PDB file of C-alpha atoms in Angstrom:
ATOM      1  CA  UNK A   1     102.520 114.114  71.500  1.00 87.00           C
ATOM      2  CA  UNK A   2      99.828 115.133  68.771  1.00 93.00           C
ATOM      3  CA  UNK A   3      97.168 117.251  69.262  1.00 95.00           C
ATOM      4  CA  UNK A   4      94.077 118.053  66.921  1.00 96.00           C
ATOM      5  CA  UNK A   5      91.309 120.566  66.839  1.00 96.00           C
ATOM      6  CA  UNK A   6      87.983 120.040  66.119  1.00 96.00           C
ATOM      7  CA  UNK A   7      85.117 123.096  65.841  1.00 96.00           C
ATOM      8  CA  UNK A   8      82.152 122.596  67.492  1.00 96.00           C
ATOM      9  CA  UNK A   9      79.216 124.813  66.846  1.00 95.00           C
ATOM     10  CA  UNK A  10      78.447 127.517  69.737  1.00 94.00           C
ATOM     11  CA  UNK A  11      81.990 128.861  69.734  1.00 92.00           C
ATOM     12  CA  UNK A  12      83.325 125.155  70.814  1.00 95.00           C
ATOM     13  CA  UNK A  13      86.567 123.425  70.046  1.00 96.00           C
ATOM     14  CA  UNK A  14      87.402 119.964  71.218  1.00 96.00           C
ATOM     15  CA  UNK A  15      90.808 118.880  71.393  1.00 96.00           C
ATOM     16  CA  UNK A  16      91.919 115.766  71.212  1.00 96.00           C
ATOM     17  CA  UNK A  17      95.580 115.056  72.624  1.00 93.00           C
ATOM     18  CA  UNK A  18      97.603 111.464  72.080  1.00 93.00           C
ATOM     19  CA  UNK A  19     100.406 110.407  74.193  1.00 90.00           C
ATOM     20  CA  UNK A  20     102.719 108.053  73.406  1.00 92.00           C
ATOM     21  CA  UNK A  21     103.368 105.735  76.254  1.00 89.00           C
ATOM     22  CA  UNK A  22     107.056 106.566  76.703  1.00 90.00           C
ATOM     23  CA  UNK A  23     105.929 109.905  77.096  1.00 90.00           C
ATOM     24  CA  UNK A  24     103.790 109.163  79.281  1.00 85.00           C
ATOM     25  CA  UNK A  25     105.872 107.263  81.607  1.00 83.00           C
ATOM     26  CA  UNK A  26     108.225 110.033  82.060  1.00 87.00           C
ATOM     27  CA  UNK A  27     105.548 112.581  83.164  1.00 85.00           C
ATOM     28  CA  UNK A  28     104.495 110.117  85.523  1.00 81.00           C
ATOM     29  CA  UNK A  29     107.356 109.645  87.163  1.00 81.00           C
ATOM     30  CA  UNK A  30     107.985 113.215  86.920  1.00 84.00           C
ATOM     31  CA  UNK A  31     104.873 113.853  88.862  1.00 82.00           C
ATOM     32  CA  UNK A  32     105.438 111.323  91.504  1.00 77.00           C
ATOM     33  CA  UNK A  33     108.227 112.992  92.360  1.00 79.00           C
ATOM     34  CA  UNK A  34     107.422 116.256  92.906  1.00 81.00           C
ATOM     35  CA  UNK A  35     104.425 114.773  94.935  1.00 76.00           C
ATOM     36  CA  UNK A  36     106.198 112.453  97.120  1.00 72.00           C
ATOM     37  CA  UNK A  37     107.903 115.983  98.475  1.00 76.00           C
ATOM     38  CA  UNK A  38     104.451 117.410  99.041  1.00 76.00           C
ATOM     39  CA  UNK A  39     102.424 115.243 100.031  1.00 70.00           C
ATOM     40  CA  UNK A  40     102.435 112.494 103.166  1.00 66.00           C
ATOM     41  CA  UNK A  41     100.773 109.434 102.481  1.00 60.00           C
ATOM     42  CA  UNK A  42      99.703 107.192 105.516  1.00 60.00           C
ATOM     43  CA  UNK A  43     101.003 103.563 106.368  1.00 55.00           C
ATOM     44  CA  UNK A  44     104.215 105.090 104.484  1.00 52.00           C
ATOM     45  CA  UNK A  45     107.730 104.479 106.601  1.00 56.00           C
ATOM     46  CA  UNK A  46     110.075 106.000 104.692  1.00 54.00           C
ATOM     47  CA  UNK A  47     113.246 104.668 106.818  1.00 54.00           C
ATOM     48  CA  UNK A  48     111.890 101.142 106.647  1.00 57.00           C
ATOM     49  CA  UNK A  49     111.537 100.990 102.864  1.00 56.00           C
ATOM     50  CA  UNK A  50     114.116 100.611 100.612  1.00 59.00           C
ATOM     51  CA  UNK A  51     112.458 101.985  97.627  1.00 59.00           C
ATOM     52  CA  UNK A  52     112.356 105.522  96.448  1.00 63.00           C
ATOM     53  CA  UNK A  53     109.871 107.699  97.573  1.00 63.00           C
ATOM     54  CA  UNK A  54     108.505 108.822  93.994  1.00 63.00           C
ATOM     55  CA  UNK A  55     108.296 104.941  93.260  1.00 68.00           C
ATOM     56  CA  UNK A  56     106.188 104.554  96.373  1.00 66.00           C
ATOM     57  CA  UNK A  57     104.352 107.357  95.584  1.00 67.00           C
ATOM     58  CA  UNK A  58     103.294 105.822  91.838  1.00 68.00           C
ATOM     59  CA  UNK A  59     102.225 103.050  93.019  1.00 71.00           C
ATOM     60  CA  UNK A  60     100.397 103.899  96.095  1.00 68.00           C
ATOM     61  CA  UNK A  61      98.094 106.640  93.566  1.00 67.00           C
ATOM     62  CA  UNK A  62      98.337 104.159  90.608  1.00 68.00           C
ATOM     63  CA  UNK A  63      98.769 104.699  86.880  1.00 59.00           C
ATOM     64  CA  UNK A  64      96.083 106.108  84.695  1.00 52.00           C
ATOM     65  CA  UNK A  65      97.165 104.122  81.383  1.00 47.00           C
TER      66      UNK A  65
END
């Protein structure tokens, strides 16, 4: 991850953050699974489906990149 700052007049700073997409993956998945045990997503039977829940979960929400 890199991260750069640039000043902006009236007291501003934007930051500008790049993600590699490895890293990116991995927070993703990270994510998913701490919301698959938090959150209940409709049309979702968990003892039908074969696939992990955090899987289910990405790909139900989607992927940003």
């Amino acid at each position: 991850m890199r991260a750069t700052t640039t000043l902006l007049e009236n007291n501003r700073i934007m930051l500008t953050v790049e993600i590699d997409d490895a890293e990116m993956d991995e927070a993703m998945d990270a994510a998913a699974k701490v919301l698959s045990k938090q959150v209940s997503v409709r049309a979702f039977a968990r003892a039908r489906s074969q696939e992990r829940p955090d899987r289910q979960y990405r790909r139900h929400f989607g992927s940003a990149h």
